[in-house]
Amino acid sequence: MGCGIRFCKRDLAAIITESYYEKKASSVSIKYIWSFLFKKRMFDMVGYSFVKWNGTSPEKTWLGWDNYVQVFTRPEYLKVLKTSIYYFVGSILQIALALYFATVLNGKIKGGNFFKGVIFFPSLLNGVAVGLIFLFYYKGGGTFDSVLGMLGIPQEVLPLWLGDVALVNISLVFVSLWRYMGQNMVMFSGAMQSINSDLLEAASLDGANSWQQFRYIILPNIKTIVSLNLILAVKGAISVYEIPMIMTNGANGSSTFVMKTLDTAFTSRKIGLASAMGVVLLVFIMIVTFIQKRFIEGKEEA
Amino acid sequence: MLQKKETEEVISLSKLSEEEQAKKDAKIKKQHRKESGPWIFVKYASLIIATIVTLLPLVTAFFGSFKTSSEFNSFNVLVLPESFLNFENYKIAFTGGNMATGFLNTIIVLFFSLIATILTGTMTAYILNRFRFPGRKLINNLFLIASLIPSITMQMSVFQDLLEYYNIAFETGYCDGYHH
């Protein structure tokens, strides 16, 4: 198998210390399981966030809170959070649309299963495939341009959907809306099916229109699922990574916080600073989750 | 007598109110039907638009996969391919793109990660649910928090872990720098 110095060394050593290797190997596997159970990586990340380190050198310089100060004071790191606002607005829109379609498809409708299947389908696709499909969709003379051309809009006035600084984020948000709306819809529609249909029938006999039925019967009954999806939406909005990475690689101001973090870690080789960014993201998500949990639980008590 | 009369009156009254109720119901139903005319149109129109928007990117990619490159460059993307039996692109993707190896790798990763996940997951869930011990809630919360962080941000730590395991394996001779 092996050759050269390492091979000889192993042969010699194997006679005496075979058991030593075995012990070490088993200690590795025990360590691995241990690290999974106690979330070692999370604590490692917190530990790295206080040092200056390039990831491979044996020496780490203690910095204290300096990395965190840098994250919050240097504009290039916080600037990328602005992109998240687009995604957040997009996911609110996505939840609203999902609620609408779930309500419509839960009522009397012909071919409901067909529509449900079609709208759900994109969430089965892999993120890389979605990115490539939409690169083709948005490129100059691509699908979107052709369709707009068919509707009578001249090709000359069409912008570059991914090349325009003002449009790139909206285009990318549409991709994520396209991808996840069906998933939300199926979750909502599952929750709606557990509502007693007598309630809806009684309401419609009493003259409640579709909006009133939705507002006073359906929405209160699926509140938990909606709030869960809102938490996931906030989390999703600040941790977007896959789609912009594949489609623009962060060009034209479409870089997200996670992309910037990985860039800091593996391109600039500032593991400490990147870990601090990771911790900031974690704390932010925890705060949002906590607030939403409190908000919903408090409402239920009232 | 008086009582009987009263009850009759009540009955007639309730009959009347029933009739009235029926009329009211019919009126409401009519109103409802009237309202739902444009509503039905909006419903179906929105569903059809959603279907088109959802399928459009997929359909053009699907058409494109059957086109030769000259066909692809000279015609509009919405034009149907000349023949749906042109599997040349699929052949190239499968052989040139090493898709067989890719699928095999996926299966290997899936197999082992599933075993590890199921083993550790079920054991941990069992312990956390069946036994009450100090620190139980802490572990529970740690799992929750860890699932909230996007896993990509933890790549720094993952990278360090892998580096460490690689170094140990290297030191002990389980793996050497020349052969894999």
Tab-separated table of C-alpha atoms in Angstrom:
chain	number	residue	atom	x	y	z
A	1	MET	CA	0.000	0.000	0.000
A	2	GLY	CA	2.211	2.770	1.251
A	3	CYS	CA	5.753	3.419	0.223
A	4	GLY	CA	8.732	5.534	1.233
A	5	ILE	CA	9.601	6.593	4.729
A	6	ARG	CA	6.108	6.505	6.067
A	7	PHE	CA	5.624	2.894	5.071
A	8	CYS	CA	8.811	1.753	6.869
A	9	LYS	CA	7.969	3.754	9.906
A	10	ARG	CA	4.597	2.137	10.068
A	11	ASP	CA	6.020	-1.358	9.634
A	12	LEU	CA	8.452	-0.886	12.473
A	13	ALA	CA	5.970	0.729	14.700
A	14	ALA	CA	3.290	-1.801	13.939
A	15	ILE	CA	5.186	-4.563	15.717
A	16	ILE	CA	5.348	-2.735	18.999
A	17	THR	CA	2.474	-0.333	19.100
A	18	GLU	CA	-0.331	-1.752	17.042
A	19	SER	CA	-2.535	-1.496	20.079
A	20	TYR	CA	-1.620	2.152	20.483
A	21	TYR	CA	-3.028	2.909	17.034
A	22	GLU	CA	-6.202	1.062	17.748
A	23	LYS	CA	-6.657	2.973	20.949
A	24	LYS	CA	-6.076	6.256	19.195
A	25	ALA	CA	-8.488	5.366	16.409
A	26	SER	CA	-11.193	4.377	18.828
A	27	SER	CA	-10.574	7.549	20.768
A	28	VAL	CA	-11.157	9.430	17.514
A	29	SER	CA	-14.520	7.772	17.001
A	30	ILE	CA	-15.528	8.305	20.612
A	31	LYS	CA	-14.505	11.919	20.261
A	32	TYR	CA	-16.601	12.181	17.123
A	33	ILE	CA	-19.745	10.861	18.771
A	34	TRP	CA	-19.029	13.005	21.806
A	35	SER	CA	-18.677	16.062	19.639
A	36	PHE	CA	-22.032	15.371	18.039
A	37	LEU	CA	-23.799	14.952	21.322
A	38	PHE	CA	-22.382	18.055	22.911
A	39	LYS	CA	-22.382	20.259	19.867
A	40	LYS	CA	-18.635	20.682	19.959
A	41	ARG	CA	-18.597	22.585	16.689
A	42	MET	CA	-20.851	25.253	18.035
A	43	PHE	CA	-18.597	25.810	21.040
A	44	ASP	CA	-15.512	25.654	18.812
A	45	MET	CA	-16.993	28.453	16.753
A	46	VAL	CA	-17.591	30.564	19.852
A	47	GLY	CA	-14.017	29.855	20.923
A	48	TYR	CA	-12.530	30.859	17.572
A	49	SER	CA	-14.483	34.100	17.599
A	50	PHE	CA	-12.206	35.503	20.314
A	51	VAL	CA	-8.895	34.869	18.562
A	52	LYS	CA	-7.012	35.988	15.512
A	53	TRP	CA	-6.198	32.910	13.480
A	54	ASN	CA	-5.728	31.943	9.824
A	55	GLY	CA	-7.092	28.419	10.239
A	56	THR	CA	-3.926	26.386	9.817
A	57	SER	CA	-1.115	28.036	11.764
A	58	PRO	CA	-0.476	26.603	15.228
A	59	GLU	CA	-0.581	29.990	16.901
A	60	LYS	CA	-3.723	31.846	17.804
A	61	THR	CA	-3.606	35.379	19.151
A	62	TRP	CA	-6.139	36.264	21.803
A	63	LEU	CA	-8.169	39.283	20.785
A	64	GLY	CA	-11.078	39.332	23.206
A	65	TRP	CA	-14.103	41.165	21.836
A	66	ASP	CA	-12.156	42.764	19.023
A	67	ASN	CA	-13.670	40.527	16.307
A	68	TYR	CA	-17.183	41.449	17.392
A	69	VAL	CA	-16.299	45.140	17.419
A	70	GLN	CA	-15.046	44.754	13.854
A	71	VAL	CA	-18.224	43.006	12.725
A	72	PHE	CA	-20.360	45.844	14.053
A	73	THR	CA	-18.181	48.789	13.100
A	74	ARG	CA	-16.791	47.967	9.681
A	75	PRO	CA	-19.510	48.754	7.150
A	76	GLU	CA	-18.530	46.013	4.702
A	77	TYR	CA	-19.727	43.325	7.106
A	78	LEU	CA	-23.037	44.834	8.139
A	79	LYS	CA	-23.805	46.144	4.668
A	80	VAL	CA	-24.585	42.633	3.452
A	81	LEU	CA	-27.427	42.372	5.966
A	82	LYS	CA	-29.247	44.849	3.734
A	83	THR	CA	-29.703	42.055	1.191
A	84	SER	CA	-31.602	40.100	3.831
A	85	ILE	CA	-34.307	42.778	3.880
A	86	TYR	CA	-35.196	41.873	0.285
A	87	TYR	CA	-35.420	38.211	1.204
A	88	PHE	CA	-37.464	38.979	4.302
A	89	VAL	CA	-40.027	41.009	2.350
A	90	GLY	CA	-40.019	38.239	-0.220
A	91	SER	CA	-40.761	35.590	2.355
A	92	ILE	CA	-43.650	37.586	3.828
A	93	LEU	CA	-45.069	37.791	0.313
A	94	GLN	CA	-44.396	34.100	-0.085
A	95	ILE	CA	-46.350	33.236	3.081
A	96	ALA	CA	-49.244	35.462	1.999
A	97	LEU	CA	-49.369	33.806	-1.422
A	98	ALA	CA	-49.092	30.354	0.130
A	99	LEU	CA	-52.001	31.148	2.452
A	100	TYR	CA	-54.066	32.378	-0.478
A	101	PHE	CA	-53.429	29.321	-2.633
A	102	ALA	CA	-53.914	26.932	0.280
A	103	THR	CA	-57.304	28.520	1.035
A	104	VAL	CA	-58.359	28.434	-2.598
A	105	LEU	CA	-57.261	24.836	-3.071
A	106	ASN	CA	-58.959	23.719	0.113
A	107	GLY	CA	-62.322	24.969	-1.090
A	108	LYS	CA	-64.365	23.532	-3.919
A	109	ILE	CA	-62.200	23.581	-6.994
A	110	LYS	CA	-61.810	21.507	-10.115
A	111	GLY	CA	-58.404	19.904	-10.641
A	112	GLY	CA	-57.259	20.935	-7.185
A	113	ASN	CA	-54.763	18.112	-6.933
A	114	PHE	CA	-53.194	19.026	-10.260
A	115	PHE	CA	-52.648	22.647	-9.203
A	116	LYS	CA	-51.386	21.575	-5.805
A	117	GLY	CA	-48.909	19.192	-7.394
A	118	VAL	CA	-47.625	21.747	-9.869
A	119	ILE	CA	-47.183	24.490	-7.270
A	120	PHE	CA	-45.468	22.102	-4.866
A	121	PHE	CA	-43.146	20.627	-7.472
A	122	PRO	CA	-40.276	23.202	-7.340
A	123	SER	CA	-39.544	22.460	-3.683
A	124	LEU	CA	-38.543	18.945	-4.698
A	125	LEU	CA	-35.757	20.287	-6.893
A	126	ASN	CA	-32.177	20.564	-5.792
A	127	GLY	CA	-30.856	24.068	-5.123
A	128	VAL	CA	-28.047	23.816	-7.653
A	129	ALA	CA	-30.466	22.701	-10.344
A	130	VAL	CA	-32.773	25.596	-9.498
A	131	GLY	CA	-29.839	28.011	-9.767
A	132	LEU	CA	-28.843	26.721	-13.188
A	133	ILE	CA	-32.412	26.688	-14.494
A	134	PHE	CA	-32.871	30.297	-13.458
A	135	LEU	CA	-29.547	31.390	-14.913
A	136	PHE	CA	-30.977	30.241	-18.221
A	137	TYR	CA	-34.319	31.860	-17.392
A	138	TYR	CA	-32.880	35.321	-16.669
A	139	LYS	CA	-30.067	35.572	-19.207
A	140	GLY	CA	-30.331	38.020	-22.089
A	141	GLY	CA	-32.648	36.499	-24.705
A	142	GLY	CA	-33.535	33.760	-22.243
A	143	THR	CA	-36.956	32.504	-21.277
A	144	PHE	CA	-38.140	35.548	-19.354
A	145	ASP	CA	-37.083	37.960	-22.086
A	146	SER	CA	-38.753	35.823	-24.745
A	147	VAL	CA	-42.004	35.697	-22.833
A	148	LEU	CA	-41.989	39.455	-22.310
A	149	GLY	CA	-41.204	39.810	-26.008
A	150	MET	CA	-44.232	37.705	-26.829
A	151	LEU	CA	-46.326	40.052	-24.709
A	152	GLY	CA	-45.183	42.901	-26.924
A	153	ILE	CA	-42.380	44.469	-24.936
A	154	PRO	CA	-39.417	45.310	-27.167
A	155	GLN	CA	-36.194	43.521	-26.250
A	156	GLU	CA	-34.175	46.746	-26.222
A	157	VAL	CA	-35.846	48.157	-23.117
A	158	LEU	CA	-35.442	44.988	-21.049
A	159	PRO	CA	-32.786	45.227	-18.343
A	160	LEU	CA	-30.239	42.577	-17.443
A	161	TRP	CA	-32.104	40.785	-14.700
A	162	LEU	CA	-28.981	39.651	-12.918
A	163	GLY	CA	-26.653	42.431	-14.034
A	164	ASP	CA	-28.612	45.397	-12.771
A	165	VAL	CA	-27.764	46.446	-9.205
A	166	ALA	CA	-31.323	47.620	-8.591
A	167	LEU	CA	-32.888	44.413	-9.888
A	168	VAL	CA	-30.548	41.584	-9.010
A	169	ASN	CA	-31.880	41.031	-5.498
A	170	ILE	CA	-35.494	41.155	-6.623
A	171	SER	CA	-34.740	38.576	-9.304
A	172	LEU	CA	-33.042	36.327	-6.778
A	173	VAL	CA	-35.844	36.745	-4.252
A	174	PHE	CA	-38.285	35.650	-6.933
A	175	VAL	CA	-36.268	32.457	-7.371
A	176	SER	CA	-36.509	31.676	-3.687
A	177	LEU	CA	-40.225	32.519	-3.696
A	178	TRP	CA	-40.724	30.226	-6.691
A	179	ARG	CA	-38.860	27.489	-4.917
A	180	TYR	CA	-40.403	27.540	-1.440
A	181	MET	CA	-43.939	28.856	-1.907
A	182	GLY	CA	-45.327	25.398	-2.681
A	183	GLN	CA	-43.762	23.949	0.410
A	184	ASN	CA	-45.430	26.567	2.601
A	185	MET	CA	-48.679	26.039	0.750
A	186	VAL	CA	-48.667	22.306	1.429
A	187	MET	CA	-47.959	22.911	5.110
A	188	PHE	CA	-50.817	25.393	5.379
A	189	SER	CA	-53.189	23.222	3.450
A	190	GLY	CA	-52.377	20.260	5.688
A	191	ALA	CA	-53.217	22.376	8.726
A	192	MET	CA	-56.411	23.619	7.083
A	193	GLN	CA	-57.609	20.092	6.445
A	194	SER	CA	-57.718	19.473	10.179
A	195	ILE	CA	-60.298	22.266	10.604
A	196	ASN	CA	-63.793	20.900	11.125
A	197	SER	CA	-65.678	21.502	7.877
A	198	ASP	CA	-68.943	21.983	9.824
A	199	LEU	CA	-67.551	25.268	11.083
A	200	LEU	CA	-67.000	26.552	7.570
A	201	GLU	CA	-70.385	25.325	6.402
A	202	ALA	CA	-72.125	26.978	9.341
A	203	ALA	CA	-70.278	30.193	8.640
A	204	SER	CA	-71.226	30.194	4.978
A	205	LEU	CA	-74.886	29.552	5.917
A	206	ASP	CA	-74.721	32.507	8.248
A	207	GLY	CA	-73.625	34.570	5.291
A	208	ALA	CA	-69.906	34.880	5.916
A	209	ASN	CA	-68.051	35.564	2.712
A	210	SER	CA	-64.770	33.913	1.776
A	211	TRP	CA	-62.672	36.637	3.360
A	212	GLN	CA	-64.608	36.486	6.638
A	213	GLN	CA	-64.352	32.708	6.693
A	214	PHE	CA	-60.626	32.980	6.183
A	215	ARG	CA	-60.152	35.740	8.741
A	216	TYR	CA	-62.271	34.362	11.579
A	217	ILE	CA	-62.187	30.591	11.136
A	218	ILE	CA	-59.234	29.428	9.072
A	219	LEU	CA	-56.544	31.832	10.249
A	220	PRO	CA	-57.059	31.368	14.018
A	221	ASN	CA	-57.011	27.609	13.544
A	222	ILE	CA	-53.709	27.464	11.697
A	223	LYS	CA	-51.972	30.167	13.742
A	224	THR	CA	-49.300	27.812	15.029
A	225	ILE	CA	-48.232	26.709	11.566
A	226	VAL	CA	-48.202	30.287	10.297
A	227	SER	CA	-45.993	31.398	13.155
A	228	LEU	CA	-43.658	28.463	12.604
A	229	ASN	CA	-43.359	29.434	8.963
A	230	LEU	CA	-42.681	33.038	9.949
A	231	ILE	CA	-39.792	31.943	12.168
A	232	LEU	CA	-38.433	29.818	9.354
A	233	ALA	CA	-38.857	32.741	6.976
A	234	VAL	CA	-36.796	35.083	9.142
A	235	LYS	CA	-34.180	32.414	9.587
A	236	GLY	CA	-34.199	31.741	5.869
A	237	ALA	CA	-33.957	35.425	5.012
A	238	ILE	CA	-30.739	35.983	6.948
A	239	SER	CA	-29.129	32.716	5.982
A	240	VAL	CA	-29.639	32.671	2.209
A	241	TYR	CA	-26.675	31.106	0.541
A	242	GLU	CA	-27.153	28.546	-2.198
A	243	ILE	CA	-29.040	30.416	-4.901
A	244	PRO	CA	-27.069	33.713	-4.966
A	245	MET	CA	-23.821	31.745	-4.654
A	246	ILE	CA	-24.581	29.762	-7.801
A	247	MET	CA	-26.293	32.465	-9.805
A	248	THR	CA	-24.216	35.584	-9.199
A	249	ASN	CA	-21.471	34.575	-6.770
A	250	GLY	CA	-22.314	37.708	-4.819
A	251	ALA	CA	-21.787	40.132	-7.687
A	252	ASN	CA	-23.717	43.424	-8.015
A	253	GLY	CA	-24.482	43.653	-4.325
A	254	SER	CA	-26.274	40.316	-4.085
A	255	SER	CA	-23.847	38.975	-1.507
A	256	THR	CA	-25.509	37.698	1.655
A	257	PHE	CA	-24.289	37.539	5.236
A	258	VAL	CA	-23.495	33.824	5.061
A	259	MET	CA	-21.589	34.266	1.809
A	260	LYS	CA	-19.580	37.062	3.373
A	261	THR	CA	-18.861	34.842	6.379
A	262	LEU	CA	-17.498	32.014	4.262
A	263	ASP	CA	-15.552	34.475	2.165
A	264	THR	CA	-13.945	35.905	5.297
A	265	ALA	CA	-13.106	32.432	6.549
A	266	PHE	CA	-11.731	30.738	3.470
A	267	THR	CA	-10.648	33.506	1.111
A	268	SER	CA	-9.380	36.136	3.544
A	269	ARG	CA	-8.479	33.345	5.998
A	270	LYS	CA	-9.756	35.218	9.025
A	271	ILE	CA	-11.284	32.317	10.894
A	272	GLY	CA	-11.705	34.349	14.080
A	273	LEU	CA	-13.617	37.162	12.428
A	274	ALA	CA	-15.770	34.732	10.450
A	275	SER	CA	-16.607	32.820	13.625
A	276	ALA	CA	-17.649	36.068	15.260
A	277	MET	CA	-19.974	36.674	12.300
A	278	GLY	CA	-21.387	33.188	12.745
A	279	VAL	CA	-22.022	33.836	16.437
A	280	VAL	CA	-23.704	37.154	15.644
A	281	LEU	CA	-25.976	35.374	13.179
A	282	LEU	CA	-26.770	32.700	15.744
A	283	VAL	CA	-27.613	35.234	18.440
A	284	PHE	CA	-29.781	37.173	16.017
A	285	ILE	CA	-31.747	34.076	15.046
A	286	MET	CA	-32.139	33.116	18.704
A	287	ILE	CA	-33.529	36.538	19.552
A	288	VAL	CA	-36.032	36.380	16.702
A	289	THR	CA	-37.156	32.899	17.719
A	290	PHE	CA	-37.500	33.953	21.343
A	291	ILE	CA	-39.545	37.049	20.502
A	292	GLN	CA	-41.850	35.152	18.200
A	293	LYS	CA	-42.333	32.360	20.707
A	294	ARG	CA	-43.160	34.861	23.443
A	295	PHE	CA	-45.444	36.830	21.181
A	296	ILE	CA	-47.458	33.779	20.140
A	297	GLU	CA	-47.649	32.226	23.583
A	298	GLY	CA	-48.704	35.545	25.097
A	299	LYS	CA	-51.457	35.848	22.525
A	300	GLU	CA	-52.800	32.408	23.279
A	301	GLU	CA	-53.122	33.209	26.963
A	302	ALA	CA	-55.150	36.339	26.307
B	1	MET	CA	-108.098	26.228	26.501
B	2	LEU	CA	-106.171	29.320	26.978
B	3	GLN	CA	-103.011	27.361	27.198
B	4	LYS	CA	-103.783	25.479	23.986
B	5	LYS	CA	-104.430	28.709	22.185
B	6	GLU	CA	-101.162	30.071	23.375
B	7	THR	CA	-99.222	27.075	22.174
B	8	GLU	CA	-100.953	27.256	18.803
B	9	GLU	CA	-99.959	30.837	18.571
B	10	VAL	CA	-96.424	29.983	19.428
B	11	ILE	CA	-96.385	27.219	16.820
B	12	SER	CA	-97.759	29.500	14.153
B	13	LEU	CA	-95.241	32.100	15.140
B	14	SER	CA	-92.380	29.632	14.896
B	15	LYS	CA	-93.709	28.437	11.553
B	16	LEU	CA	-93.698	31.949	10.335
B	17	SER	CA	-90.222	32.512	11.610
B	18	GLU	CA	-89.126	29.253	9.946
B	19	GLU	CA	-90.537	30.462	6.677
B	20	GLU	CA	-88.877	33.782	7.174
B	21	GLN	CA	-85.659	32.035	8.026
B	22	ALA	CA	-85.867	29.955	4.873
B	23	LYS	CA	-86.445	33.071	2.834
B	24	LYS	CA	-83.532	34.743	4.520
B	25	ASP	CA	-81.334	31.736	3.900
B	26	ALA	CA	-82.268	31.659	0.255
B	27	LYS	CA	-81.544	35.354	0.002
B	28	ILE	CA	-78.163	34.894	1.652
B	29	LYS	CA	-77.367	31.938	-0.565
B	30	LYS	CA	-78.311	33.967	-3.588
B	31	GLN	CA	-76.099	36.785	-2.392
B	32	HIS	CA	-73.362	34.301	-1.802
B	33	ARG	CA	-73.717	32.895	-5.280
B	34	LYS	CA	-73.760	36.372	-6.722
B	35	GLU	CA	-70.562	37.226	-4.893
B	36	SER	CA	-68.818	34.093	-5.946
B	37	GLY	CA	-69.196	34.726	-9.688
B	38	PRO	CA	-66.149	36.979	-10.128
B	39	TRP	CA	-64.519	35.218	-7.186
B	40	ILE	CA	-64.506	31.928	-9.105
B	41	PHE	CA	-62.922	33.679	-12.051
B	42	VAL	CA	-60.217	35.204	-9.844
B	43	LYS	CA	-59.619	31.828	-8.227
B	44	TYR	CA	-59.051	29.948	-11.451
B	45	ALA	CA	-57.175	32.780	-13.105
B	46	SER	CA	-54.734	33.006	-10.207
B	47	LEU	CA	-54.227	29.253	-10.199
B	48	ILE	CA	-53.572	29.175	-13.921
B	49	ILE	CA	-51.121	32.072	-13.676
B	50	ALA	CA	-49.337	30.328	-10.812
B	51	THR	CA	-49.118	27.142	-12.854
B	52	ILE	CA	-47.649	28.969	-15.835
B	53	VAL	CA	-45.136	30.864	-13.704
B	54	THR	CA	-44.111	27.655	-11.974
B	55	LEU	CA	-43.747	25.581	-15.091
B	56	LEU	CA	-42.199	28.137	-17.445
B	57	PRO	CA	-38.565	27.896	-16.267
B	58	LEU	CA	-38.797	24.119	-16.099
B	59	VAL	CA	-40.420	23.673	-19.471
B	60	THR	CA	-37.885	25.760	-21.351
B	61	ALA	CA	-35.029	23.913	-19.651
B	62	PHE	CA	-36.750	20.675	-20.627
B	63	PHE	CA	-37.106	21.789	-24.257
B	64	GLY	CA	-33.508	22.947	-24.269
B	65	SER	CA	-32.300	19.547	-23.164
B	66	PHE	CA	-33.504	18.012	-26.459
B	67	LYS	CA	-32.056	20.660	-28.747
B	68	THR	CA	-28.809	20.470	-30.678
B	69	SER	CA	-26.510	23.407	-30.085
B	70	SER	CA	-27.170	24.956	-33.516
B	71	GLU	CA	-30.885	24.658	-32.908
B	72	PHE	CA	-30.426	26.154	-29.461
B	73	ASN	CA	-28.537	29.171	-30.774
B	74	SER	CA	-30.670	29.961	-33.800
B	75	PHE	CA	-34.212	29.667	-32.440
B	76	ASN	CA	-36.167	31.284	-29.653
B	77	VAL	CA	-36.069	29.342	-26.379
B	78	LEU	CA	-39.825	28.852	-26.409
B	79	VAL	CA	-39.738	26.994	-29.742
B	80	LEU	CA	-40.243	23.239	-29.464
B	81	PRO	CA	-37.205	21.104	-30.235
B	82	GLU	CA	-37.116	19.359	-33.613
B	83	SER	CA	-37.406	15.955	-32.046
B	84	PHE	CA	-37.967	14.804	-28.493
B	85	LEU	CA	-35.854	11.716	-29.202
B	86	ASN	CA	-32.574	13.604	-29.353
B	87	PHE	CA	-30.922	12.145	-26.251
B	88	GLU	CA	-27.430	13.312	-27.244
B	89	ASN	CA	-27.260	15.907	-24.425
B	90	TYR	CA	-28.243	13.325	-21.831
B	91	LYS	CA	-25.551	10.984	-23.121
B	92	ILE	CA	-22.925	13.720	-22.829
B	93	ALA	CA	-24.082	14.659	-19.345
B	94	PHE	CA	-23.956	11.078	-18.176
B	95	THR	CA	-20.545	10.198	-19.585
B	96	GLY	CA	-18.770	13.565	-19.674
B	97	GLY	CA	-20.242	14.738	-16.390
B	98	ASN	CA	-19.433	11.484	-14.579
B	99	MET	CA	-22.973	11.282	-13.338
B	100	ALA	CA	-22.676	7.587	-12.486
B	101	THR	CA	-19.843	8.335	-10.054
B	102	GLY	CA	-21.854	11.216	-8.674
B	103	PHE	CA	-24.850	9.023	-7.967
B	104	LEU	CA	-22.641	6.397	-6.392
B	105	ASN	CA	-21.083	9.032	-4.122
B	106	THR	CA	-24.521	10.278	-3.173
B	107	ILE	CA	-25.585	6.767	-2.234
B	108	ILE	CA	-22.460	6.229	-0.118
B	109	VAL	CA	-22.853	9.542	1.722
B	110	LEU	CA	-26.565	8.996	2.194
B	111	PHE	CA	-26.086	5.459	3.488
B	112	PHE	CA	-23.556	6.309	6.157
B	113	SER	CA	-25.047	9.611	7.225
B	114	LEU	CA	-28.469	8.003	7.529
B	115	ILE	CA	-27.103	5.212	9.714
B	116	ALA	CA	-25.264	7.707	11.905
B	117	THR	CA	-28.263	10.039	12.129
B	118	ILE	CA	-30.730	7.317	12.948
B	119	LEU	CA	-28.476	5.674	15.534
B	120	THR	CA	-27.498	8.838	17.384
B	121	GLY	CA	-30.871	10.507	16.868
B	122	THR	CA	-33.038	7.691	18.179
B	123	MET	CA	-30.718	6.982	21.102
B	124	THR	CA	-30.577	10.626	22.130
B	125	ALA	CA	-34.312	11.086	21.738
B	126	TYR	CA	-34.958	7.979	23.827
B	127	ILE	CA	-32.654	9.077	26.621
B	128	LEU	CA	-33.932	12.649	26.646
B	129	ASN	CA	-37.540	11.520	26.806
B	130	ARG	CA	-37.369	8.559	29.160
B	131	PHE	CA	-34.965	9.689	31.820
B	132	ARG	CA	-34.968	12.740	34.020
B	133	PHE	CA	-31.464	13.793	34.849
B	134	PRO	CA	-29.678	17.056	35.563
B	135	GLY	CA	-28.677	18.819	32.365
B	136	ARG	CA	-31.420	17.193	30.325
B	137	LYS	CA	-33.031	20.487	29.423
B	138	LEU	CA	-29.655	21.987	28.607
B	139	ILE	CA	-28.909	19.242	26.074
B	140	ASN	CA	-32.378	19.589	24.618
B	141	ASN	CA	-31.904	23.320	24.161
B	142	LEU	CA	-28.463	22.846	22.666
B	143	PHE	CA	-29.948	20.608	19.996
B	144	LEU	CA	-32.594	23.211	19.275
B	145	ILE	CA	-30.070	26.045	19.037
B	146	ALA	CA	-27.747	24.017	16.854
B	147	SER	CA	-30.561	23.294	14.448
B	148	LEU	CA	-31.245	27.017	14.218
B	149	ILE	CA	-27.784	27.970	12.974
B	150	PRO	CA	-27.363	27.640	9.259
B	151	SER	CA	-24.963	24.722	8.944
B	152	ILE	CA	-22.901	26.577	6.366
B	153	THR	CA	-21.688	29.106	8.924
B	154	MET	CA	-20.229	26.269	10.929
B	155	GLN	CA	-17.974	25.165	8.090
B	156	MET	CA	-15.042	26.807	9.892
B	157	SER	CA	-15.391	24.360	12.755
B	158	VAL	CA	-16.141	21.459	10.411
B	159	PHE	CA	-12.988	22.240	8.494
B	160	GLN	CA	-10.955	22.273	11.704
B	161	ASP	CA	-12.484	18.957	12.768
B	162	LEU	CA	-11.659	17.306	9.481
B	163	LEU	CA	-8.137	18.696	9.598
B	164	GLU	CA	-7.711	17.248	13.064
B	165	TYR	CA	-8.992	13.806	12.106
B	166	TYR	CA	-6.867	13.838	9.006
B	167	ASN	CA	-3.786	14.694	11.055
B	168	ILE	CA	-4.464	11.912	13.546
B	169	ALA	CA	-5.042	9.419	10.753
B	170	PHE	CA	-1.833	10.626	9.133
B	171	GLU	CA	0.179	10.323	12.339
B	172	THR	CA	-1.037	6.848	13.079
B	173	GLY	CA	-0.416	5.616	9.546
B	174	TYR	CA	-4.014	4.740	8.790
B	175	CYS	CA	-3.640	6.963	5.833
B	176	ASP	CA	-0.555	8.392	4.216
B	177	GLY	CA	0.139	11.406	2.160
B	178	TYR	CA	0.911	9.491	-1.021
B	179	HIS	CA	-2.020	7.116	-1.311
B	180	HIS	CA	-5.657	7.410	-0.477
